[in-house]
Amino acid sequence: MGNHAGTKRQRYASSLGSAREVLACVQVAQAMRYIGTVDARVLDRMDHVIATLGRLVYRCAS
């Protein structure tokens, strides 16, 4: 939120990509059995963050 208008969308887009990457890493780690079951509330929160960032990126683009 602290960025100027010209770079704000870029920062949100970068954050969105990183959040999606983290979720994918968790899913791969589960599939490879490196980690056990992740609490559903954690996954729900991650989905919420991704959705919020998505709205910010695509709202700023229009």
PDB file of C-alpha atoms in Angstrom:
ATOM      1  CA  MET A   1       0.000   0.000   0.000  1.00  0.00           C
ATOM      2  CA  GLY A   2       2.953   2.345   0.512  1.00  0.00           C
ATOM      3  CA  ASN A   3       3.936   2.479  -3.158  1.00  0.00           C
ATOM      4  CA  HIS A   4       3.142   5.224  -5.596  1.00  0.00           C
ATOM      5  CA  ALA A   5       0.320   4.754  -8.075  1.00  0.00           C
ATOM      6  CA  GLY A   6       2.665   3.797 -10.920  1.00  0.00           C
ATOM      7  CA  THR A   7       4.211   0.856  -9.109  1.00  0.00           C
ATOM      8  CA  LYS A   8       1.354  -0.212  -6.833  1.00  0.00           C
ATOM      9  CA  ARG A   9      -0.202  -2.622  -9.349  1.00  0.00           C
ATOM     10  CA  GLN A  10       3.205  -4.143 -10.084  1.00  0.00           C
ATOM     11  CA  ARG A  11       3.797  -4.762  -6.380  1.00  0.00           C
ATOM     12  CA  TYR A  12       0.369  -6.370  -5.967  1.00  0.00           C
ATOM     13  CA  ALA A  13       0.950  -8.526  -9.057  1.00  0.00           C
ATOM     14  CA  SER A  14       4.319  -9.645  -7.709  1.00  0.00           C
ATOM     15  CA  SER A  15       2.748 -10.453  -4.347  1.00  0.00           C
ATOM     16  CA  LEU A  16      -0.016 -12.404  -6.067  1.00  0.00           C
ATOM     17  CA  GLY A  17       2.530 -14.473  -7.963  1.00  0.00           C
ATOM     18  CA  SER A  18       4.452 -15.180  -4.783  1.00  0.00           C
ATOM     19  CA  ALA A  19       1.309 -16.178  -2.885  1.00  0.00           C
ATOM     20  CA  ARG A  20       0.305 -18.563  -5.670  1.00  0.00           C
ATOM     21  CA  GLU A  21       3.822 -19.998  -5.669  1.00  0.00           C
ATOM     22  CA  VAL A  22       3.701 -20.635  -1.917  1.00  0.00           C
ATOM     23  CA  LEU A  23       0.368 -22.438  -2.244  1.00  0.00           C
ATOM     24  CA  ALA A  24       1.747 -24.561  -5.089  1.00  0.00           C
ATOM     25  CA  CYS A  25       4.809 -25.432  -2.998  1.00  0.00           C
ATOM     26  CA  VAL A  26       2.594 -26.543  -0.119  1.00  0.00           C
ATOM     27  CA  GLN A  27       0.544 -28.694  -2.496  1.00  0.00           C
ATOM     28  CA  VAL A  28       3.665 -30.277  -4.002  1.00  0.00           C
ATOM     29  CA  ALA A  29       5.139 -30.899  -0.553  1.00  0.00           C
ATOM     30  CA  GLN A  30       1.932 -32.683   0.449  1.00  0.00           C
ATOM     31  CA  ALA A  31       1.860 -34.722  -2.757  1.00  0.00           C
ATOM     32  CA  MET A  32       5.495 -35.731  -2.263  1.00  0.00           C
ATOM     33  CA  ARG A  33       4.732 -36.531   1.381  1.00  0.00           C
ATOM     34  CA  TYR A  34       7.351 -34.107   2.667  1.00  0.00           C
ATOM     35  CA  ILE A  35       4.697 -32.649   4.958  1.00  0.00           C
ATOM     36  CA  GLY A  36       1.509 -33.967   6.480  1.00  0.00           C
ATOM     37  CA  THR A  37      -1.954 -32.575   6.230  1.00  0.00           C
ATOM     38  CA  VAL A  38      -2.170 -28.803   6.355  1.00  0.00           C
ATOM     39  CA  ASP A  39      -4.955 -27.374   8.498  1.00  0.00           C
ATOM     40  CA  ALA A  40      -7.927 -26.424   6.323  1.00  0.00           C
ATOM     41  CA  ARG A  41      -8.071 -23.006   8.003  1.00  0.00           C
ATOM     42  CA  VAL A  42      -4.531 -22.271   6.806  1.00  0.00           C
ATOM     43  CA  LEU A  43      -5.383 -23.235   3.235  1.00  0.00           C
ATOM     44  CA  ASP A  44      -8.580 -21.189   3.422  1.00  0.00           C
ATOM     45  CA  ARG A  45      -6.606 -18.176   4.632  1.00  0.00           C
ATOM     46  CA  MET A  46      -4.107 -18.616   1.801  1.00  0.00           C
ATOM     47  CA  ASP A  47      -6.984 -18.726  -0.705  1.00  0.00           C
ATOM     48  CA  HIS A  48      -8.406 -15.571   0.858  1.00  0.00           C
ATOM     49  CA  VAL A  49      -5.079 -13.727   0.514  1.00  0.00           C
ATOM     50  CA  ILE A  50      -4.743 -14.843  -3.115  1.00  0.00           C
ATOM     51  CA  ALA A  51      -8.299 -13.745  -3.907  1.00  0.00           C
ATOM     52  CA  THR A  52      -7.764 -10.361  -2.256  1.00  0.00           C
ATOM     53  CA  LEU A  53      -4.549  -9.763  -4.175  1.00  0.00           C
ATOM     54  CA  GLY A  54      -6.270 -10.862  -7.383  1.00  0.00           C
ATOM     55  CA  ARG A  55      -9.018  -8.298  -6.858  1.00  0.00           C
ATOM     56  CA  LEU A  56      -6.420  -5.592  -6.206  1.00  0.00           C
ATOM     57  CA  VAL A  57      -4.386  -6.467  -9.302  1.00  0.00           C
ATOM     58  CA  TYR A  58      -7.308  -6.687 -11.685  1.00  0.00           C
ATOM     59  CA  ARG A  59      -9.151  -3.706 -10.214  1.00  0.00           C
ATOM     60  CA  CYS A  60      -6.055  -1.545 -10.669  1.00  0.00           C
ATOM     61  CA  ALA A  61      -5.670  -2.764 -14.253  1.00  0.00           C
ATOM     62  CA  SER A  62      -9.035  -1.458 -15.405  1.00  0.00           C
TER      63      SER A  62
END
